[in-house]
Amino acid sequence: MDGSVWVGLAGTLVGTTIGGGLSIWASVGTQNRQMKAARELSFEEKSEASANDAITQLYVIRQRARDFPQDHGGWDAWQRELARLAAEMEPAVLRLRDDELRGRIEEVLGYMNMIYELTDYRVHRGSLMLPSEVCRYGLDCLGAAVRNRPLPAASSAILKAREIDAFVVDQMRMSRQEGER
């Protein structure tokens, strides 16, 4: 065999090796992108399922919040039931992907432990429907997230609940300071 055959074979071997290597590199890169996209899709599906689960649970809480007791003896049980339902919802809330959404829903759930304050008209200017309206705001936020829309601005119910919460915290701070004297 003469030198030109060896040069041709060597060129073919080098070309095949480089081409095969580039092909493998491209295949691995494509596979990694596909795996990443599949992970993101799976995470997105789980997040959406969590949001849907949270919507269902918050709707139950809202319905229960509307069923306020007619006698004063049932108020403790009513508040305990709302607090229990809110606590059961926390795992679904923790799986929500959006930090701002999660914070808003946690705020709504926190108000389910303040039923007396939210419904006390004489002291806090609350109303019997305020817990339900606070839940409605949470549902609006979850619905916007599922539809990939911006989260709504704070509703009048959430603003009132924040005002009542601030008042209660201030009263507790003042009574604690008086107790230290």
CSV table of N, CA and C in Angstrom, one decimal:
chain,number,residue,atom,x,y,z
A,1,MET,N,0.8,-1.2,0.0
A,1,MET,CA,0.0,0.0,0.0
A,1,MET,C,0.9,1.2,0.0
A,2,ASP,N,0.4,2.1,-0.8
A,2,ASP,CA,1.3,3.3,-0.8
A,2,ASP,C,0.8,4.4,0.2
A,3,GLY,N,1.5,5.5,0.4
A,3,GLY,CA,1.3,6.5,1.4
A,3,GLY,C,-0.1,7.2,1.3
A,4,SER,N,-0.5,7.3,0.0
A,4,SER,CA,-1.8,8.1,-0.1
A,4,SER,C,-3.0,7.3,0.4
A,5,VAL,N,-2.9,5.9,0.4
A,5,VAL,CA,-3.9,5.1,0.9
A,5,VAL,C,-4.0,5.3,2.4
A,6,TRP,N,-2.8,5.2,3.0
A,6,TRP,CA,-2.7,5.4,4.5
A,6,TRP,C,-3.2,6.8,4.9
A,7,VAL,N,-2.9,7.8,4.2
A,7,VAL,CA,-3.3,9.1,4.5
A,7,VAL,C,-4.9,9.2,4.4
A,8,GLY,N,-5.4,8.6,3.4
A,8,GLY,CA,-6.9,8.5,3.2
A,8,GLY,C,-7.5,7.8,4.3
A,9,LEU,N,-6.9,6.6,4.7
A,9,LEU,CA,-7.5,5.8,5.8
A,9,LEU,C,-7.4,6.6,7.1
A,10,ALA,N,-6.3,7.3,7.3
A,10,ALA,CA,-6.1,8.0,8.6
A,10,ALA,C,-7.1,9.2,8.6
A,11,GLY,N,-7.3,9.9,7.5
A,11,GLY,CA,-8.3,11.0,7.4
A,11,GLY,C,-9.7,10.5,7.7
A,12,THR,N,-10.0,9.3,7.1
A,12,THR,CA,-11.4,8.8,7.3
A,12,THR,C,-11.5,8.4,8.8
A,13,LEU,N,-10.5,7.8,9.4
A,13,LEU,CA,-10.6,7.4,10.8
A,13,LEU,C,-10.7,8.6,11.7
A,14,VAL,N,-9.9,9.7,11.4
A,14,VAL,CA,-10.0,10.9,12.2
A,14,VAL,C,-11.4,11.5,12.0
A,15,GLY,N,-11.9,11.6,10.8
A,15,GLY,CA,-13.2,12.2,10.5
A,15,GLY,C,-14.3,11.5,11.2
A,16,THR,N,-14.2,10.1,11.1
A,16,THR,CA,-15.3,9.3,11.8
A,16,THR,C,-15.2,9.5,13.3
A,17,THR,N,-14.0,9.5,13.8
A,17,THR,CA,-13.9,9.7,15.3
A,17,THR,C,-14.4,11.0,15.7
A,18,ILE,N,-14.1,12.1,15.0
A,18,ILE,CA,-14.6,13.4,15.4
A,18,ILE,C,-16.1,13.5,15.2
A,19,GLY,N,-16.5,13.0,14.1
A,19,GLY,CA,-18.0,13.1,13.8
A,19,GLY,C,-18.8,12.3,14.8
A,20,GLY,N,-18.3,11.1,15.1
A,20,GLY,CA,-18.9,10.2,16.1
A,20,GLY,C,-18.9,10.9,17.5
A,21,GLY,N,-17.8,11.5,17.9
A,21,GLY,CA,-17.7,12.2,19.2
A,21,GLY,C,-18.7,13.4,19.2
A,22,LEU,N,-18.7,14.2,18.2
A,22,LEU,CA,-19.7,15.3,18.1
A,22,LEU,C,-21.1,14.8,18.2
A,23,SER,N,-21.4,13.7,17.5
A,23,SER,CA,-22.7,13.1,17.5
A,23,SER,C,-23.1,12.7,18.9
A,24,ILE,N,-22.2,12.0,19.6
A,24,ILE,CA,-22.5,11.6,21.0
A,24,ILE,C,-22.7,12.8,21.9
A,25,TRP,N,-21.8,13.8,21.7
A,25,TRP,CA,-21.9,15.0,22.6
A,25,TRP,C,-23.2,15.7,22.4
A,26,ALA,N,-23.7,15.8,21.1
A,26,ALA,CA,-24.9,16.4,20.8
A,26,ALA,C,-26.1,15.6,21.4
A,27,SER,N,-26.0,14.3,21.3
A,27,SER,CA,-27.1,13.4,21.8
A,27,SER,C,-27.2,13.5,23.3
A,28,VAL,N,-26.0,13.6,24.0
A,28,VAL,CA,-26.0,13.7,25.5
A,28,VAL,C,-26.6,15.1,25.9
A,29,GLY,N,-26.2,16.1,25.1
A,29,GLY,CA,-26.8,17.5,25.4
A,29,GLY,C,-28.3,17.5,25.2
A,30,THR,N,-28.7,16.9,24.1
A,30,THR,CA,-30.2,16.9,23.9
A,30,THR,C,-30.9,16.1,24.9
A,31,GLN,N,-30.3,15.0,25.3
A,31,GLN,CA,-30.9,14.1,26.4
A,31,GLN,C,-31.0,14.9,27.7
A,32,ASN,N,-29.9,15.6,28.0
A,32,ASN,CA,-29.9,16.4,29.3
A,32,ASN,C,-31.0,17.5,29.3
A,33,ARG,N,-31.2,18.2,28.1
A,33,ARG,CA,-32.2,19.2,28.0
A,33,ARG,C,-33.6,18.6,28.1
A,34,GLN,N,-33.8,17.4,27.5
A,34,GLN,CA,-35.1,16.7,27.6
A,34,GLN,C,-35.4,16.3,29.0
A,35,MET,N,-34.4,15.8,29.7
A,35,MET,CA,-34.6,15.4,31.1
A,35,MET,C,-34.9,16.6,32.0
A,36,LYS,N,-34.2,17.7,31.7
A,36,LYS,CA,-34.5,18.9,32.5
A,36,LYS,C,-35.9,19.4,32.2
A,37,ALA,N,-36.3,19.4,31.0
A,37,ALA,CA,-37.6,19.8,30.6
A,37,ALA,C,-38.7,18.9,31.2
A,38,ALA,N,-38.4,17.6,31.3
A,38,ALA,CA,-39.3,16.7,31.9
A,38,ALA,C,-39.5,16.9,33.4
A,39,ARG,N,-38.3,17.2,34.0
A,39,ARG,CA,-38.3,17.5,35.5
A,39,ARG,C,-39.1,18.8,35.8
A,40,GLU,N,-38.9,19.8,34.9
A,40,GLU,CA,-39.6,21.0,35.1
A,40,GLU,C,-41.1,20.8,34.9
A,41,LEU,N,-41.5,20.1,33.9
A,41,LEU,CA,-42.9,19.8,33.6
A,41,LEU,C,-43.5,19.0,34.8
A,42,SER,N,-42.8,18.0,35.3
A,42,SER,CA,-43.3,17.3,36.4
A,42,SER,C,-43.5,18.2,37.6
A,43,PHE,N,-42.5,19.0,37.9
A,43,PHE,CA,-42.6,20.0,39.0
A,43,PHE,C,-43.8,20.9,38.8
A,44,GLU,N,-43.9,21.4,37.6
A,44,GLU,CA,-45.0,22.3,37.3
A,44,GLU,C,-46.4,21.6,37.5
A,45,GLU,N,-46.5,20.4,37.0
A,45,GLU,CA,-47.7,19.6,37.2
A,45,GLU,C,-48.0,19.4,38.7
A,46,LYS,N,-47.0,19.1,39.5
A,46,LYS,CA,-47.2,18.9,40.9
A,46,LYS,C,-47.6,20.2,41.6
A,47,SER,N,-47.0,21.3,41.2
A,47,SER,CA,-47.3,22.6,41.7
A,47,SER,C,-48.8,23.0,41.4
A,48,GLU,N,-49.2,22.7,40.1
A,48,GLU,CA,-50.6,23.0,39.7
A,48,GLU,C,-51.5,22.1,40.5
A,49,ALA,N,-51.2,20.8,40.7
A,49,ALA,CA,-52.0,19.9,41.5
A,49,ALA,C,-52.1,20.4,42.9
A,50,SER,N,-51.0,20.9,43.5
A,50,SER,CA,-51.1,21.5,44.8
A,50,SER,C,-52.0,22.7,44.9
A,51,ALA,N,-51.9,23.5,43.9
A,51,ALA,CA,-52.8,24.7,43.8
A,51,ALA,C,-54.2,24.3,43.7
A,52,ASN,N,-54.5,23.3,42.9
A,52,ASN,CA,-55.9,22.8,42.8
A,52,ASN,C,-56.4,22.2,44.1
A,53,ASP,N,-55.5,21.5,44.8
A,53,ASP,CA,-55.8,20.9,46.0
A,53,ASP,C,-56.1,22.0,47.1
A,54,ALA,N,-55.2,23.0,47.0
A,54,ALA,CA,-55.4,24.1,48.0
A,54,ALA,C,-56.7,24.9,47.7
A,55,ILE,N,-57.1,25.0,46.4
A,55,ILE,CA,-58.4,25.7,46.1
A,55,ILE,C,-59.5,24.9,46.7
A,56,THR,N,-59.5,23.6,46.5
A,56,THR,CA,-60.6,22.7,47.0
A,56,THR,C,-60.7,22.9,48.6
A,57,GLN,N,-59.5,22.8,49.2
A,57,GLN,CA,-59.5,22.9,50.7
A,57,GLN,C,-59.9,24.2,51.2
A,58,LEU,N,-59.5,25.3,50.5
A,58,LEU,CA,-59.8,26.6,50.9
A,58,LEU,C,-61.3,26.9,50.7
A,59,TYR,N,-61.9,26.3,49.6
A,59,TYR,CA,-63.3,26.4,49.4
A,59,TYR,C,-64.1,25.8,50.5
A,60,VAL,N,-63.6,24.6,51.0
A,60,VAL,CA,-64.3,24.0,52.2
A,60,VAL,C,-64.2,24.9,53.4
A,61,ILE,N,-63.1,25.5,53.6
A,61,ILE,CA,-62.9,26.4,54.8
A,61,ILE,C,-63.9,27.6,54.6
A,62,ARG,N,-63.9,28.1,53.4
A,62,ARG,CA,-64.8,29.3,53.2
A,62,ARG,C,-66.3,28.9,53.4
A,63,GLN,N,-66.7,27.7,53.0
A,63,GLN,CA,-68.1,27.3,53.2
A,63,GLN,C,-68.3,27.1,54.7
A,64,ARG,N,-67.3,26.6,55.4
A,64,ARG,CA,-67.5,26.4,56.9
A,64,ARG,C,-67.5,27.7,57.6
A,65,ALA,N,-66.7,28.7,57.1
A,65,ALA,CA,-66.7,30.0,57.7
A,65,ALA,C,-68.1,30.7,57.5
A,66,ARG,N,-68.8,30.4,56.5
A,66,ARG,CA,-70.1,31.0,56.3
A,66,ARG,C,-71.2,30.4,57.3
A,67,ASP,N,-70.9,29.2,57.8
A,67,ASP,CA,-71.8,28.5,58.7
A,67,ASP,C,-71.6,28.9,60.1
A,68,PHE,N,-71.6,30.2,60.4
A,68,PHE,CA,-71.3,30.6,61.8
A,68,PHE,C,-72.4,30.1,62.7
A,69,PRO,N,-72.1,29.8,64.0
A,69,PRO,CA,-73.1,29.3,64.9
A,69,PRO,C,-74.1,30.3,65.3
A,70,GLN,N,-75.3,29.9,65.6
A,70,GLN,CA,-76.3,30.8,66.0
A,70,GLN,C,-76.3,31.1,67.5
A,71,ASP,N,-75.7,30.2,68.2
A,71,ASP,CA,-75.6,30.4,69.7
A,71,ASP,C,-74.1,30.6,70.1
A,72,HIS,N,-73.9,31.2,71.2
A,72,HIS,CA,-72.5,31.5,71.6
A,72,HIS,C,-71.8,30.2,72.0
A,73,GLY,N,-72.5,29.2,72.4
A,73,GLY,CA,-71.8,28.0,72.8
A,73,GLY,C,-71.1,27.3,71.7
A,74,GLY,N,-71.5,27.5,70.5
A,74,GLY,CA,-70.9,26.8,69.3
A,74,GLY,C,-69.7,27.6,68.7
A,75,TRP,N,-69.4,28.8,69.2
A,75,TRP,CA,-68.3,29.6,68.7
A,75,TRP,C,-66.9,28.9,68.9
A,76,ASP,N,-66.7,28.4,70.0
A,76,ASP,CA,-65.4,27.7,70.3
A,76,ASP,C,-65.2,26.6,69.3
A,77,ALA,N,-66.2,25.7,69.2
A,77,ALA,CA,-66.1,24.6,68.2
A,77,ALA,C,-65.9,25.1,66.8
A,78,TRP,N,-66.6,26.2,66.4
A,78,TRP,CA,-66.5,26.7,65.1
A,78,TRP,C,-65.1,27.2,64.8
A,79,GLN,N,-64.5,27.9,65.8
A,79,GLN,CA,-63.2,28.4,65.6
A,79,GLN,C,-62.2,27.2,65.5
A,80,ARG,N,-62.4,26.3,66.4
A,80,ARG,CA,-61.5,25.1,66.4
A,80,ARG,C,-61.6,24.4,65.1
A,81,GLU,N,-62.8,24.2,64.5
A,81,GLU,CA,-62.9,23.6,63.2
A,81,GLU,C,-62.2,24.3,62.1
A,82,LEU,N,-62.4,25.6,62.1
A,82,LEU,CA,-61.7,26.4,61.0
A,82,LEU,C,-60.2,26.4,61.2
A,83,ALA,N,-59.7,26.4,62.4
A,83,ALA,CA,-58.3,26.3,62.7
A,83,ALA,C,-57.7,24.9,62.2
A,84,ARG,N,-58.5,23.9,62.5
A,84,ARG,CA,-58.2,22.5,62.1
A,84,ARG,C,-58.1,22.4,60.6
A,85,LEU,N,-59.1,22.9,59.9
A,85,LEU,CA,-59.1,22.8,58.5
A,85,LEU,C,-58.0,23.6,57.9
A,86,ALA,N,-57.6,24.8,58.5
A,86,ALA,CA,-56.5,25.6,58.0
A,86,ALA,C,-55.2,24.8,58.2
A,87,ALA,N,-55.1,24.1,59.3
A,87,ALA,CA,-53.8,23.3,59.6
A,87,ALA,C,-53.7,22.2,58.6
A,88,GLU,N,-54.8,21.5,58.3
A,88,GLU,CA,-54.8,20.4,57.3
A,88,GLU,C,-54.4,20.9,55.9
A,89,MET,N,-54.6,22.2,55.6
A,89,MET,CA,-54.3,22.7,54.3
A,89,MET,C,-52.8,23.1,54.2
A,90,GLU,N,-52.1,23.2,55.3
A,90,GLU,CA,-50.7,23.7,55.2
A,90,GLU,C,-49.8,22.8,54.3
A,91,PRO,N,-49.9,21.5,54.3
A,91,PRO,CA,-49.0,20.8,53.4
A,91,PRO,C,-49.2,21.1,51.9
A,92,ALA,N,-50.4,21.4,51.5
A,92,ALA,CA,-50.7,21.8,50.1
A,92,ALA,C,-50.1,23.1,49.9
A,93,VAL,N,-50.2,24.0,50.8
A,93,VAL,CA,-49.6,25.4,50.7
A,93,VAL,C,-48.1,25.3,50.6
A,94,LEU,N,-47.5,24.5,51.3
A,94,LEU,CA,-46.0,24.4,51.3
A,94,LEU,C,-45.5,23.9,49.9
A,95,ARG,N,-46.3,23.2,49.2
A,95,ARG,CA,-45.9,22.8,47.8
A,95,ARG,C,-46.2,23.8,46.7
A,96,LEU,N,-46.8,24.9,47.1
A,96,LEU,CA,-47.0,26.0,46.1
A,96,LEU,C,-45.6,26.6,45.7
A,97,ARG,N,-45.4,26.8,44.4
A,97,ARG,CA,-44.1,27.2,43.9
A,97,ARG,C,-43.8,28.7,44.1
A,98,ASP,N,-44.8,29.5,44.0
A,98,ASP,CA,-44.7,30.9,44.1
A,98,ASP,C,-44.6,31.4,45.5
A,99,ASP,N,-43.5,32.0,45.9
A,99,ASP,CA,-43.3,32.5,47.3
A,99,ASP,C,-44.4,33.5,47.7
A,100,GLU,N,-44.7,34.5,46.8
A,100,GLU,CA,-45.7,35.5,47.1
A,100,GLU,C,-47.1,34.9,47.3
A,101,LEU,N,-47.4,33.9,46.4
A,101,LEU,CA,-48.7,33.3,46.6
A,101,LEU,C,-48.8,32.5,47.9
A,102,ARG,N,-47.7,31.8,48.2
A,102,ARG,CA,-47.7,31.0,49.4
A,102,ARG,C,-47.8,31.9,50.6
A,103,GLY,N,-47.2,33.0,50.6
A,103,GLY,CA,-47.3,34.0,51.7
A,103,GLY,C,-48.7,34.5,51.9
A,104,ARG,N,-49.4,34.8,50.8
A,104,ARG,CA,-50.7,35.3,50.9
A,104,ARG,C,-51.7,34.2,51.4
A,105,ILE,N,-51.5,33.0,51.0
A,105,ILE,CA,-52.4,32.0,51.5
A,105,ILE,C,-52.1,31.7,52.9
A,106,GLU,N,-50.9,31.7,53.3
A,106,GLU,CA,-50.5,31.5,54.7
A,106,GLU,C,-51.2,32.6,55.6
A,107,GLU,N,-51.2,33.8,55.1
A,107,GLU,CA,-51.8,34.9,55.8
A,107,GLU,C,-53.3,34.7,55.9
A,108,VAL,N,-54.0,34.3,54.9
A,108,VAL,CA,-55.4,33.9,54.9
A,108,VAL,C,-55.7,32.9,56.0
A,109,LEU,N,-54.9,31.8,56.0
A,109,LEU,CA,-55.1,30.7,56.9
A,109,LEU,C,-54.8,31.2,58.3
A,110,GLY,N,-53.9,32.1,58.5
A,110,GLY,CA,-53.6,32.6,59.9
A,110,GLY,C,-54.8,33.3,60.5
A,111,TYR,N,-55.6,33.9,59.6
A,111,TYR,CA,-56.7,34.6,60.1
A,111,TYR,C,-57.9,33.7,60.6
A,112,MET,N,-57.8,32.4,60.2
A,112,MET,CA,-58.8,31.5,60.7
A,112,MET,C,-58.6,31.2,62.2
A,113,ASN,N,-57.5,31.6,62.8
A,113,ASN,CA,-57.3,31.5,64.2
A,113,ASN,C,-57.8,32.8,65.0
A,114,MET,N,-58.3,33.7,64.2
A,114,MET,CA,-58.7,35.0,64.8
A,114,MET,C,-60.2,35.2,64.6
A,115,ILE,N,-61.0,34.2,64.7
A,115,ILE,CA,-62.4,34.3,64.3
A,115,ILE,C,-63.1,35.3,65.2
A,116,TYR,N,-62.8,35.3,66.5
A,116,TYR,CA,-63.5,36.2,67.5
A,116,TYR,C,-63.2,37.7,67.1
A,117,GLU,N,-62.0,37.9,66.8
A,117,GLU,CA,-61.6,39.3,66.4
A,117,GLU,C,-62.2,39.7,65.1
A,118,LEU,N,-62.1,38.8,64.1
A,118,LEU,CA,-62.6,39.2,62.8
A,118,LEU,C,-64.1,39.4,62.8
A,119,THR,N,-64.9,38.8,63.7
A,119,THR,CA,-66.3,38.9,63.7
A,119,THR,C,-66.8,39.8,64.8
A,120,ASP,N,-65.9,40.4,65.5
A,120,ASP,CA,-66.3,41.3,66.6
A,120,ASP,C,-66.6,42.7,66.0
A,121,TYR,N,-67.8,43.1,65.9
A,121,TYR,CA,-68.1,44.4,65.3
A,121,TYR,C,-67.9,45.5,66.3
A,122,ARG,N,-68.3,45.3,67.6
A,122,ARG,CA,-68.2,46.4,68.6
A,122,ARG,C,-66.8,46.9,68.8
A,123,VAL,N,-65.8,46.0,68.9
A,123,VAL,CA,-64.5,46.4,69.3
A,123,VAL,C,-63.6,46.6,68.0
A,124,HIS,N,-63.7,45.7,67.0
A,124,HIS,CA,-62.9,45.8,65.9
A,124,HIS,C,-63.5,46.2,64.6
A,125,ARG,N,-64.8,46.4,64.6
A,125,ARG,CA,-65.6,46.8,63.4
A,125,ARG,C,-65.5,45.7,62.4
A,126,GLY,N,-65.4,44.4,62.9
A,126,GLY,CA,-65.4,43.2,62.0
A,126,GLY,C,-66.9,42.9,61.6
A,127,SER,N,-67.0,41.8,61.0
A,127,SER,CA,-68.4,41.3,60.6
A,127,SER,C,-68.4,39.8,60.5
A,128,LEU,N,-69.6,39.2,60.6
A,128,LEU,CA,-69.7,37.8,60.6
A,128,LEU,C,-69.2,37.2,59.3
A,129,MET,N,-69.3,38.0,58.2
A,129,MET,CA,-68.9,37.5,56.9
A,129,MET,C,-67.4,37.7,56.6
A,130,LEU,N,-66.7,38.4,57.5
A,130,LEU,CA,-65.3,38.7,57.2
A,130,LEU,C,-64.4,37.5,57.0
A,131,PRO,N,-64.5,36.4,57.8
A,131,PRO,CA,-63.7,35.2,57.6
A,131,PRO,C,-64.0,34.6,56.2
A,132,SER,N,-65.2,34.6,55.8
A,132,SER,CA,-65.5,34.1,54.5
A,132,SER,C,-65.0,34.9,53.4
A,133,GLU,N,-65.0,36.3,53.6
A,133,GLU,CA,-64.5,37.2,52.6
A,133,GLU,C,-63.0,37.1,52.5
A,134,VAL,N,-62.3,36.8,53.6
A,134,VAL,CA,-60.9,36.6,53.6
A,134,VAL,C,-60.5,35.4,52.8
A,135,CYS,N,-61.3,34.3,53.0
A,135,CYS,CA,-61.1,33.1,52.2
A,135,CYS,C,-61.3,33.3,50.8
A,136,ARG,N,-62.3,34.2,50.4
A,136,ARG,CA,-62.6,34.5,49.0
A,136,ARG,C,-61.3,35.1,48.4
A,137,TYR,N,-60.7,36.0,49.1
A,137,TYR,CA,-59.4,36.6,48.6
A,137,TYR,C,-58.4,35.5,48.3
A,138,GLY,N,-58.3,34.6,49.3
A,138,GLY,CA,-57.3,33.5,49.0
A,138,GLY,C,-57.7,32.7,47.8
A,139,LEU,N,-58.9,32.4,47.6
A,139,LEU,CA,-59.4,31.7,46.4
A,139,LEU,C,-59.1,32.5,45.1
A,140,ASP,N,-59.3,33.8,45.2
A,140,ASP,CA,-58.9,34.7,44.0
A,140,ASP,C,-57.4,34.6,43.7
A,141,CYS,N,-56.6,34.6,44.7
A,141,CYS,CA,-55.1,34.5,44.5
A,141,CYS,C,-54.8,33.1,43.9
A,142,LEU,N,-55.3,32.0,44.5
A,142,LEU,CA,-55.0,30.7,43.9
A,142,LEU,C,-55.6,30.6,42.5
A,143,GLY,N,-56.7,31.1,42.2
A,143,GLY,CA,-57.3,31.0,40.8
A,143,GLY,C,-56.4,31.8,39.9
A,144,ALA,N,-55.9,32.9,40.3
A,144,ALA,CA,-55.1,33.7,39.4
A,144,ALA,C,-53.8,33.0,39.1
A,145,ALA,N,-53.2,32.3,40.1
A,145,ALA,CA,-52.0,31.5,40.0
A,145,ALA,C,-52.2,30.4,39.0
A,146,VAL,N,-53.3,29.7,39.1
A,146,VAL,CA,-53.6,28.5,38.2
A,146,VAL,C,-53.7,29.0,36.8
A,147,ARG,N,-54.3,30.2,36.6
A,147,ARG,CA,-54.5,30.7,35.3
A,147,ARG,C,-53.3,31.5,34.7
A,148,ASN,N,-52.2,31.5,35.5
A,148,ASN,CA,-51.0,32.2,35.2
A,148,ASN,C,-51.2,33.7,35.0
A,149,ARG,N,-52.0,34.3,35.9
A,149,ARG,CA,-52.3,35.7,35.8
A,149,ARG,C,-51.7,36.4,37.1
A,150,PRO,N,-51.5,37.7,37.1
A,150,PRO,CA,-50.9,38.3,38.2
A,150,PRO,C,-51.9,38.2,39.4
A,151,LEU,N,-51.3,38.1,40.6
A,151,LEU,CA,-52.0,38.0,41.8
A,151,LEU,C,-52.8,39.3,42.0
A,152,PRO,N,-54.1,39.2,42.5
A,152,PRO,CA,-54.9,40.4,42.7
A,152,PRO,C,-54.4,41.2,43.9
A,153,ALA,N,-54.7,42.5,43.8
A,153,ALA,CA,-54.4,43.4,44.9
A,153,ALA,C,-55.2,43.0,46.2
A,154,ALA,N,-54.7,43.4,47.3
A,154,ALA,CA,-55.4,43.1,48.6
A,154,ALA,C,-56.8,43.6,48.6
A,155,SER,N,-57.7,42.7,48.9
A,155,SER,CA,-59.1,43.0,49.0
A,155,SER,C,-59.4,43.9,50.2
A,156,SER,N,-60.6,44.5,50.3
A,156,SER,CA,-61.0,45.2,51.5
A,156,SER,C,-61.1,44.3,52.7
A,157,ALA,N,-61.5,43.0,52.4
A,157,ALA,CA,-61.5,42.1,53.6
A,157,ALA,C,-60.2,41.8,54.1
A,158,ILE,N,-59.2,41.6,53.3
A,158,ILE,CA,-57.8,41.3,53.8
A,158,ILE,C,-57.2,42.6,54.5
A,159,LEU,N,-57.5,43.7,53.9
A,159,LEU,CA,-57.1,45.0,54.6
A,159,LEU,C,-57.7,45.1,56.0
A,160,LYS,N,-59.0,44.8,56.1
A,160,LYS,CA,-59.6,44.9,57.4
A,160,LYS,C,-59.1,43.9,58.3
A,161,ALA,N,-58.8,42.7,57.8
A,161,ALA,CA,-58.2,41.6,58.7
A,161,ALA,C,-56.8,42.0,59.2
A,162,ARG,N,-56.0,42.7,58.3
A,162,ARG,CA,-54.7,43.1,58.7
A,162,ARG,C,-54.8,44.2,59.8
A,163,GLU,N,-55.8,45.1,59.6
A,163,GLU,CA,-56.0,46.2,60.6
A,163,GLU,C,-56.4,45.6,61.9
A,164,ILE,N,-57.2,44.6,61.9
A,164,ILE,CA,-57.6,43.9,63.2
A,164,ILE,C,-56.5,43.2,63.8
A,165,ASP,N,-55.7,42.5,63.0
A,165,ASP,CA,-54.5,41.8,63.5
A,165,ASP,C,-53.5,42.8,64.1
A,166,ALA,N,-53.3,43.9,63.4
A,166,ALA,CA,-52.3,44.9,64.0
A,166,ALA,C,-52.8,45.4,65.3
A,167,PHE,N,-54.1,45.7,65.4
A,167,PHE,CA,-54.7,46.1,66.7
A,167,PHE,C,-54.6,45.1,67.8
A,168,VAL,N,-54.8,43.8,67.5
A,168,VAL,CA,-54.7,42.8,68.5
A,168,VAL,C,-53.2,42.7,68.9
A,169,VAL,N,-52.3,42.7,68.0
A,169,VAL,CA,-50.9,42.6,68.3
A,169,VAL,C,-50.5,43.8,69.2
A,170,ASP,N,-51.0,45.0,68.9
A,170,ASP,CA,-50.6,46.2,69.7
A,170,ASP,C,-51.2,46.0,71.1
A,171,GLN,N,-52.4,45.5,71.2
A,171,GLN,CA,-53.1,45.4,72.5
A,171,GLN,C,-52.3,44.4,73.3
A,172,MET,N,-51.8,43.3,72.7
A,172,MET,CA,-51.1,42.3,73.4
A,172,MET,C,-49.7,42.9,73.9
A,173,ARG,N,-49.1,43.7,73.1
A,173,ARG,CA,-47.8,44.3,73.4
A,173,ARG,C,-48.0,45.2,74.6
A,174,MET,N,-49.1,46.0,74.6
A,174,MET,CA,-49.4,47.0,75.6
A,174,MET,C,-49.7,46.3,76.9
A,175,SER,N,-50.4,45.2,76.9
A,175,SER,CA,-50.7,44.5,78.1
A,175,SER,C,-49.5,43.7,78.7
A,176,ARG,N,-48.6,43.3,77.8
A,176,ARG,CA,-47.4,42.7,78.2
A,176,ARG,C,-46.5,43.7,78.9
A,177,GLN,N,-46.4,44.9,78.4
A,177,GLN,CA,-45.6,46.0,79.0
A,177,GLN,C,-46.2,46.4,80.3
A,178,GLU,N,-47.5,46.4,80.5
A,178,GLU,CA,-48.1,46.7,81.7
A,178,GLU,C,-47.8,45.7,82.8
A,179,GLY,N,-47.8,44.4,82.3
A,179,GLY,CA,-47.5,43.3,83.2
A,179,GLY,C,-46.1,43.3,83.7
A,180,GLU,N,-45.2,43.8,82.9
A,180,GLU,CA,-43.8,43.9,83.3
A,180,GLU,C,-43.5,45.0,84.3
A,181,ARG,N,-44.4,45.9,84.5
A,181,ARG,CA,-44.2,47.1,85.4
A,181,ARG,C,-44.5,46.7,86.8
